[in-house]
JSON list of C-alpha atoms and ligand atoms in Angstrom, two decimals:
[
{"chain": "A", "resi": 1, "resn": "MET", "atom": "CA", "xyz": [20.44, -5.40, -24.04]},
{"chain": "A", "resi": 2, "resn": "LYS", "atom": "CA", "xyz": [22.57, -2.44, -22.91]},
{"chain": "A", "resi": 3, "resn": "THR", "atom": "CA", "xyz": [19.89, -0.01, -24.08]},
{"chain": "A", "resi": 4, "resn": "LEU", "atom": "CA", "xyz": [17.27, -1.86, -22.10]},
{"chain": "A", "resi": 5, "resn": "ILE", "atom": "CA", "xyz": [19.31, -1.70, -18.90]},
{"chain": "A", "resi": 6, "resn": "ALA", "atom": "CA", "xyz": [20.03, 2.02, -19.38]},
{"chain": "A", "resi": 7, "resn": "THR", "atom": "CA", "xyz": [16.35, 2.74, -19.91]},
{"chain": "A", "resi": 8, "resn": "THR", "atom": "CA", "xyz": [15.39, 0.77, -16.83]},
{"chain": "A", "resi": 9, "resn": "LEU", "atom": "CA", "xyz": [17.97, 2.62, -14.74]},
{"chain": "A", "resi": 10, "resn": "ALA", "atom": "CA", "xyz": [16.85, 6.02, -16.07]},
{"chain": "A", "resi": 11, "resn": "LEU", "atom": "CA", "xyz": [13.29, 5.14, -15.18]},
{"chain": "A", "resi": 12, "resn": "ALA", "atom": "CA", "xyz": [14.26, 3.92, -11.74]},
{"chain": "A", "resi": 13, "resn": "SER", "atom": "CA", "xyz": [16.20, 7.08, -10.94]},
{"chain": "A", "resi": 14, "resn": "THR", "atom": "CA", "xyz": [13.33, 9.32, -12.11]},
{"chain": "A", "resi": 15, "resn": "PHE", "atom": "CA", "xyz": [11.08, 7.63, -9.59]},
{"chain": "A", "resi": 16, "resn": "ALA", "atom": "CA", "xyz": [13.74, 7.84, -6.91]},
{"chain": "A", "resi": 17, "resn": "ILE", "atom": "CA", "xyz": [14.24, 11.58, -7.43]},
{"chain": "A", "resi": 18, "resn": "ALA", "atom": "CA", "xyz": [10.52, 12.26, -7.35]},
{"chain": "A", "resi": 19, "resn": "HIS", "atom": "CA", "xyz": [9.86, 10.32, -4.18]},
{"chain": "A", "resi": 20, "resn": "GLY", "atom": "CA", "xyz": [13.10, 9.38, -2.51]},
{"chain": "A", "resi": 21, "resn": "ASP", "atom": "CA", "xyz": [13.15, 12.31, -0.10]},
{"chain": "A", "resi": 22, "resn": "GLU", "atom": "CA", "xyz": [9.84, 11.57, 1.54]},
{"chain": "A", "resi": 23, "resn": "GLU", "atom": "CA", "xyz": [9.85, 10.15, 5.02]},
{"chain": "A", "resi": 24, "resn": "HIS", "atom": "CA", "xyz": [6.80, 8.01, 5.54]},
{"chain": "A", "resi": 25, "resn": "ALA", "atom": "CA", "xyz": [8.09, 5.10, 7.55]},
{"chain": "A", "resi": 26, "resn": "LYS", "atom": "CA", "xyz": [7.45, 6.46, 11.03]},
{"chain": "A", "resi": 27, "resn": "PRO", "atom": "CA", "xyz": [5.57, 3.93, 13.13]},
{"chain": "A", "resi": 28, "resn": "ARG", "atom": "CA", "xyz": [2.05, 5.00, 13.96]},
{"chain": "A", "resi": 29, "resn": "ALA", "atom": "CA", "xyz": [0.95, 5.03, 17.57]},
{"chain": "A", "resi": 30, "resn": "PHE", "atom": "CA", "xyz": [-2.45, 3.38, 17.81]},
{"chain": "A", "resi": 31, "resn": "ASP", "atom": "CA", "xyz": [-5.13, 5.60, 19.36]},
{"chain": "A", "resi": 32, "resn": "ALA", "atom": "CA", "xyz": [-8.57, 3.97, 19.59]},
{"chain": "A", "resi": 33, "resn": "SER", "atom": "CA", "xyz": [-10.26, 7.37, 19.85]},
{"chain": "A", "resi": 34, "resn": "LYS", "atom": "CA", "xyz": [-8.89, 8.35, 16.44]},
{"chain": "A", "resi": 35, "resn": "VAL", "atom": "CA", "xyz": [-10.02, 5.25, 14.58]},
{"chain": "A", "resi": 36, "resn": "GLU", "atom": "CA", "xyz": [-12.34, 6.11, 11.71]},
{"chain": "A", "resi": 37, "resn": "ALA", "atom": "CA", "xyz": [-14.66, 3.54, 10.18]},
{"chain": "A", "resi": 38, "resn": "THR", "atom": "CA", "xyz": [-14.48, 3.32, 6.38]},
{"chain": "A", "resi": 39, "resn": "PRO", "atom": "CA", "xyz": [-16.44, 1.20, 3.88]},
{"chain": "A", "resi": 40, "resn": "PHE", "atom": "CA", "xyz": [-13.44, -1.18, 3.79]},
{"chain": "A", "resi": 41, "resn": "GLY", "atom": "CA", "xyz": [-12.72, -1.40, 7.52]},
{"chain": "A", "resi": 42, "resn": "GLN", "atom": "CA", "xyz": [-10.66, 0.58, 9.98]},
{"chain": "A", "resi": 43, "resn": "GLU", "atom": "CA", "xyz": [-7.25, 0.96, 11.53]},
{"chain": "A", "resi": 44, "resn": "GLY", "atom": "CA", "xyz": [-6.54, -2.12, 13.60]},
{"chain": "A", "resi": 45, "resn": "ASN", "atom": "CA", "xyz": [-5.29, -2.34, 17.15]},
{"chain": "A", "resi": 46, "resn": "PRO", "atom": "CA", "xyz": [-1.80, -3.90, 16.98]},
{"chain": "A", "resi": 47, "resn": "LYS", "atom": "CA", "xyz": [-2.59, -5.79, 20.20]},
{"chain": "A", "resi": 48, "resn": "LYS", "atom": "CA", "xyz": [-5.55, -7.50, 18.52]},
{"chain": "A", "resi": 49, "resn": "VAL", "atom": "CA", "xyz": [-3.75, -8.82, 15.46]},
{"chain": "A", "resi": 50, "resn": "THR", "atom": "CA", "xyz": [-4.90, -12.36, 14.69]},
{"chain": "A", "resi": 51, "resn": "ARG", "atom": "CA", "xyz": [-2.97, -12.86, 11.49]},
{"chain": "A", "resi": 52, "resn": "THR", "atom": "CA", "xyz": [0.12, -11.55, 9.73]},
{"chain": "A", "resi": 53, "resn": "ILE", "atom": "CA", "xyz": [0.24, -11.44, 5.96]},
{"chain": "A", "resi": 54, "resn": "HIS", "atom": "CA", "xyz": [3.55, -10.90, 4.17]},
{"chain": "A", "resi": 55, "resn": "VAL", "atom": "CA", "xyz": [3.35, -9.00, 0.92]},
{"chain": "A", "resi": 56, "resn": "ASP", "atom": "CA", "xyz": [6.27, -8.45, -1.45]},
{"chain": "A", "resi": 57, "resn": "MET", "atom": "CA", "xyz": [6.48, -5.43, -3.74]},
{"chain": "A", "resi": 58, "resn": "ALA", "atom": "CA", "xyz": [8.79, -5.44, -6.74]},
{"chain": "A", "resi": 59, "resn": "ASP", "atom": "CA", "xyz": [9.89, -3.16, -9.58]},
{"chain": "A", "resi": 60, "resn": "THR", "atom": "CA", "xyz": [8.03, -5.48, -11.93]},
{"chain": "A", "resi": 61, "resn": "MET", "atom": "CA", "xyz": [5.06, -3.46, -10.56]},
{"chain": "A", "resi": 62, "resn": "ARG", "atom": "CA", "xyz": [3.56, -6.47, -8.89]},
{"chain": "A", "resi": 63, "resn": "PHE", "atom": "CA", "xyz": [2.46, -7.46, -5.41]},
{"chain": "A", "resi": 64, "resn": "THR", "atom": "CA", "xyz": [3.07, -11.04, -4.31]},
{"chain": "A", "resi": 65, "resn": "PRO", "atom": "CA", "xyz": [0.61, -12.39, -3.37]},
{"chain": "A", "resi": 66, "resn": "ALA", "atom": "CA", "xyz": [-1.85, -10.21, -5.24]},
{"chain": "A", "resi": 67, "resn": "ASP", "atom": "CA", "xyz": [-5.00, -12.04, -4.23]},
{"chain": "A", "resi": 68, "resn": "LEU", "atom": "CA", "xyz": [-5.92, -12.27, -0.56]},
{"chain": "A", "resi": 69, "resn": "THR", "atom": "CA", "xyz": [-8.87, -13.55, 1.40]},
{"chain": "A", "resi": 70, "resn": "VAL", "atom": "CA", "xyz": [-9.56, -12.52, 4.98]},
{"chain": "A", "resi": 71, "resn": "LYS", "atom": "CA", "xyz": [-12.38, -13.09, 7.43]},
{"chain": "A", "resi": 72, "resn": "LYS", "atom": "CA", "xyz": [-14.80, -10.33, 8.34]},
{"chain": "A", "resi": 73, "resn": "GLY", "atom": "CA", "xyz": [-13.81, -8.86, 11.71]},
{"chain": "A", "resi": 74, "resn": "GLU", "atom": "CA", "xyz": [-10.22, -10.07, 11.42]},
{"chain": "A", "resi": 75, "resn": "THR", "atom": "CA", "xyz": [-7.37, -7.73, 12.42]},
{"chain": "A", "resi": 76, "resn": "VAL", "atom": "CA", "xyz": [-4.47, -8.26, 10.05]},
{"chain": "A", "resi": 77, "resn": "ARG", "atom": "CA", "xyz": [-0.90, -7.06, 10.21]},
{"chain": "A", "resi": 78, "resn": "PHE", "atom": "CA", "xyz": [0.51, -6.56, 6.73]},
{"chain": "A", "resi": 79, "resn": "THR", "atom": "CA", "xyz": [4.26, -6.89, 6.69]},
{"chain": "A", "resi": 80, "resn": "VAL", "atom": "CA", "xyz": [5.19, -5.27, 3.42]},
{"chain": "A", "resi": 81, "resn": "HIS", "atom": "CA", "xyz": [8.61, -5.89, 1.88]},
{"chain": "A", "resi": 82, "resn": "ASN", "atom": "CA", "xyz": [9.97, -3.66, -0.86]},
{"chain": "A", "resi": 83, "resn": "ARG", "atom": "CA", "xyz": [12.26, -5.91, -2.94]},
{"chain": "A", "resi": 84, "resn": "GLY", "atom": "CA", "xyz": [12.82, -3.20, -5.55]},
{"chain": "A", "resi": 85, "resn": "GLN", "atom": "CA", "xyz": [15.04, -0.20, -6.18]},
{"chain": "A", "resi": 86, "resn": "VAL", "atom": "CA", "xyz": [12.29, 2.45, -6.00]},
{"chain": "A", "resi": 87, "resn": "LEU", "atom": "CA", "xyz": [9.72, 3.51, -3.44]},
{"chain": "A", "resi": 88, "resn": "HIS", "atom": "CA", "xyz": [6.57, 1.41, -3.39]},
{"chain": "A", "resi": 89, "resn": "GLU", "atom": "CA", "xyz": [3.50, 1.56, -1.23]},
{"chain": "A", "resi": 90, "resn": "MET", "atom": "CA", "xyz": [0.54, -0.55, -0.29]},
{"chain": "A", "resi": 91, "resn": "VAL", "atom": "CA", "xyz": [-2.69, 1.43, -0.08]},
{"chain": "A", "resi": 92, "resn": "LEU", "atom": "CA", "xyz": [-5.92, -0.28, 0.94]},
{"chain": "A", "resi": 93, "resn": "GLY", "atom": "CA", "xyz": [-9.33, 0.86, -0.24]},
{"chain": "A", "resi": 94, "resn": "THR", "atom": "CA", "xyz": [-12.46, 0.28, -2.19]},
{"chain": "A", "resi": 95, "resn": "LYS", "atom": "CA", "xyz": [-12.00, -0.02, -5.93]},
{"chain": "A", "resi": 96, "resn": "GLN", "atom": "CA", "xyz": [-13.46, 3.47, -6.31]},
{"chain": "A", "resi": 97, "resn": "ALA", "atom": "CA", "xyz": [-11.31, 5.05, -3.56]},
{"chain": "A", "resi": 98, "resn": "ILE", "atom": "CA", "xyz": [-8.15, 3.56, -5.08]},
{"chain": "A", "resi": 99, "resn": "ALA", "atom": "CA", "xyz": [-9.04, 4.88, -8.54]},
{"chain": "A", "resi": 100, "resn": "GLU", "atom": "CA", "xyz": [-9.74, 8.35, -7.15]},
{"chain": "A", "resi": 101, "resn": "HIS", "atom": "CA", "xyz": [-6.53, 8.34, -5.13]},
{"chain": "A", "resi": 102, "resn": "ALA", "atom": "CA", "xyz": [-4.55, 7.28, -8.21]},
{"chain": "A", "resi": 103, "resn": "GLU", "atom": "CA", "xyz": [-5.97, 10.27, -10.12]},
{"chain": "A", "resi": 104, "resn": "LEU", "atom": "CA", "xyz": [-5.00, 12.62, -7.28]},
{"chain": "A", "resi": 105, "resn": "MET", "atom": "CA", "xyz": [-1.46, 11.21, -7.25]},
{"chain": "A", "resi": 106, "resn": "LYS", "atom": "CA", "xyz": [-1.18, 12.03, -10.96]},
{"chain": "A", "resi": 107, "resn": "LYS", "atom": "CA", "xyz": [-2.03, 15.66, -10.27]},
{"chain": "A", "resi": 108, "resn": "PHE", "atom": "CA", "xyz": [0.03, 15.93, -7.08]},
{"chain": "A", "resi": 109, "resn": "PRO", "atom": "CA", "xyz": [2.84, 13.38, -7.36]},
{"chain": "A", "resi": 110, "resn": "ASN", "atom": "CA", "xyz": [4.56, 14.60, -4.21]},
{"chain": "A", "resi": 111, "resn": "MET", "atom": "CA", "xyz": [1.36, 14.72, -2.18]},
{"chain": "A", "resi": 112, "resn": "GLU", "atom": "CA", "xyz": [2.07, 14.07, 1.47]},
{"chain": "A", "resi": 113, "resn": "HIS", "atom": "CA", "xyz": [-0.09, 11.31, 2.73]},
{"chain": "A", "resi": 114, "resn": "ALA", "atom": "CA", "xyz": [0.30, 9.02, 5.68]},
{"chain": "A", "resi": 115, "resn": "ASP", "atom": "CA", "xyz": [-2.99, 7.46, 6.62]},
{"chain": "A", "resi": 116, "resn": "PRO", "atom": "CA", "xyz": [-3.53, 4.21, 8.51]},
{"chain": "A", "resi": 117, "resn": "ASN", "atom": "CA", "xyz": [-4.65, 2.43, 5.33]},
{"chain": "A", "resi": 118, "resn": "MET", "atom": "CA", "xyz": [-1.27, 2.77, 3.66]},
{"chain": "A", "resi": 119, "resn": "ALA", "atom": "CA", "xyz": [2.33, 1.72, 4.08]},
{"chain": "A", "resi": 120, "resn": "HIS", "atom": "CA", "xyz": [5.07, 3.47, 2.13]},
{"chain": "A", "resi": 121, "resn": "VAL", "atom": "CA", "xyz": [8.19, 1.39, 1.94]},
{"chain": "A", "resi": 122, "resn": "LYS", "atom": "CA", "xyz": [11.62, 2.48, 0.78]},
{"chain": "A", "resi": 123, "resn": "PRO", "atom": "CA", "xyz": [13.74, 0.19, -1.40]},
{"chain": "A", "resi": 124, "resn": "GLY", "atom": "CA", "xyz": [14.99, -2.80, 0.55]},
{"chain": "A", "resi": 125, "resn": "LYS", "atom": "CA", "xyz": [12.92, -1.92, 3.61]},
{"chain": "A", "resi": 126, "resn": "THR", "atom": "CA", "xyz": [9.94, -3.47, 5.34]},
{"chain": "A", "resi": 127, "resn": "GLY", "atom": "CA", "xyz": [6.84, -1.55, 6.32]},
{"chain": "A", "resi": 128, "resn": "ASP", "atom": "CA", "xyz": [3.82, -2.46, 8.29]},
{"chain": "A", "resi": 129, "resn": "MET", "atom": "CA", "xyz": [0.13, -1.73, 8.51]},
{"chain": "A", "resi": 130, "resn": "VAL", "atom": "CA", "xyz": [-2.54, -3.06, 10.87]},
{"chain": "A", "resi": 131, "resn": "TRP", "atom": "CA", "xyz": [-6.06, -3.13, 9.54]},
{"chain": "A", "resi": 132, "resn": "GLN", "atom": "CA", "xyz": [-9.34, -4.54, 10.79]},
{"chain": "A", "resi": 133, "resn": "PHE", "atom": "CA", "xyz": [-11.70, -5.73, 8.09]},
{"chain": "A", "resi": 134, "resn": "THR", "atom": "CA", "xyz": [-15.12, -4.87, 9.48]},
{"chain": "A", "resi": 135, "resn": "GLU", "atom": "CA", "xyz": [-17.02, -5.04, 6.21]},
{"chain": "A", "resi": 136, "resn": "SER", "atom": "CA", "xyz": [-17.40, -7.94, 3.83]},
{"chain": "A", "resi": 137, "resn": "GLY", "atom": "CA", "xyz": [-16.87, -7.41, 0.15]},
{"chain": "A", "resi": 138, "resn": "GLU", "atom": "CA", "xyz": [-14.17, -7.12, -2.46]},
{"chain": "A", "resi": 139, "resn": "PHE", "atom": "CA", "xyz": [-11.52, -4.47, -1.98]},
{"chain": "A", "resi": 140, "resn": "GLN", "atom": "CA", "xyz": [-8.20, -3.49, -3.50]},
{"chain": "A", "resi": 141, "resn": "PHE", "atom": "CA", "xyz": [-4.70, -2.69, -2.50]},
{"chain": "A", "resi": 142, "resn": "ALA", "atom": "CA", "xyz": [-2.50, -0.72, -4.83]},
{"chain": "A", "resi": 143, "resn": "CYS", "atom": "CA", "xyz": [0.74, 1.16, -5.20]},
{"chain": "A", "resi": 144, "resn": "LEU", "atom": "CA", "xyz": [-0.12, 4.72, -6.12]},
{"chain": "A", "resi": 145, "resn": "GLN", "atom": "CA", "xyz": [3.36, 5.96, -6.89]},
{"chain": "A", "resi": 146, "resn": "PRO", "atom": "CA", "xyz": [3.02, 7.64, -10.29]},
{"chain": "A", "resi": 147, "resn": "GLY", "atom": "CA", "xyz": [2.66, 5.06, -13.04]},
{"chain": "A", "resi": 148, "resn": "HIS", "atom": "CA", "xyz": [2.72, 2.02, -10.78]},
{"chain": "A", "resi": 149, "resn": "PHE", "atom": "CA", "xyz": [-1.04, 1.50, -10.48]},
{"chain": "A", "resi": 150, "resn": "GLU", "atom": "CA", "xyz": [-1.39, 2.02, -14.23]},
{"chain": "A", "resi": 151, "resn": "ALA", "atom": "CA", "xyz": [1.34, -0.59, -14.76]},
{"chain": "A", "resi": 152, "resn": "GLY", "atom": "CA", "xyz": [-0.75, -3.12, -12.86]},
{"chain": "A", "resi": 153, "resn": "MET", "atom": "CA", "xyz": [0.52, -2.73, -9.31]},
{"chain": "A", "resi": 154, "resn": "VAL", "atom": "CA", "xyz": [-2.78, -3.67, -7.75]},
{"chain": "A", "resi": 155, "resn": "GLY", "atom": "CA", "xyz": [-4.15, -6.58, -5.78]},
{"chain": "A", "resi": 156, "resn": "ARG", "atom": "CA", "xyz": [-7.46, -7.86, -4.51]},
{"chain": "A", "resi": 157, "resn": "ILE", "atom": "CA", "xyz": [-8.70, -8.55, -0.99]},
{"chain": "A", "resi": 158, "resn": "VAL", "atom": "CA", "xyz": [-11.89, -10.49, -0.51]},
{"chain": "A", "resi": 159, "resn": "VAL", "atom": "CA", "xyz": [-13.45, -10.17, 2.94]},
{"chain": "A", "resi": 160, "resn": "LYS", "atom": "CA", "xyz": [-15.87, -12.98, 3.80]},
{"chain": "B", "resi": 201, "resn": "LIG", "atom": "CU1", "xyz": [5.04, 0.74, -6.65]}
]
């Protein structure tokens, strides 16, 4: 049992050293002229939020809930809680975009990235992301911190 705890702690601190010094949590100012349409929607106007979805992230490498359904056109505020001891993030995208981003993160683990489709959340903190789902289909959200996606830290969003 002691060995298991030590291993878990060693793992946790490796992640913390690699990513703990990044500052991602600055609130974004919404600027309609800078909104870019993507195949999975676009940055949402915080004033037009029609629904708030709470998502928990944990060191078990899981999102809760991990399966979401939203309506096409809906502007959603994701309130993302990091219940763990290491940095986690929620990145929205198509299945392909998430897979490509995960590959990039493997090559450049300290890659600076702060786009409207992602919320990086420090341990014990709450982050937030406003997104408008303009396209129907099946999309993903994932944590792309090194190893997390591979460990199953991925969820599904169906837009109907
Ligand atoms: Cu994570």
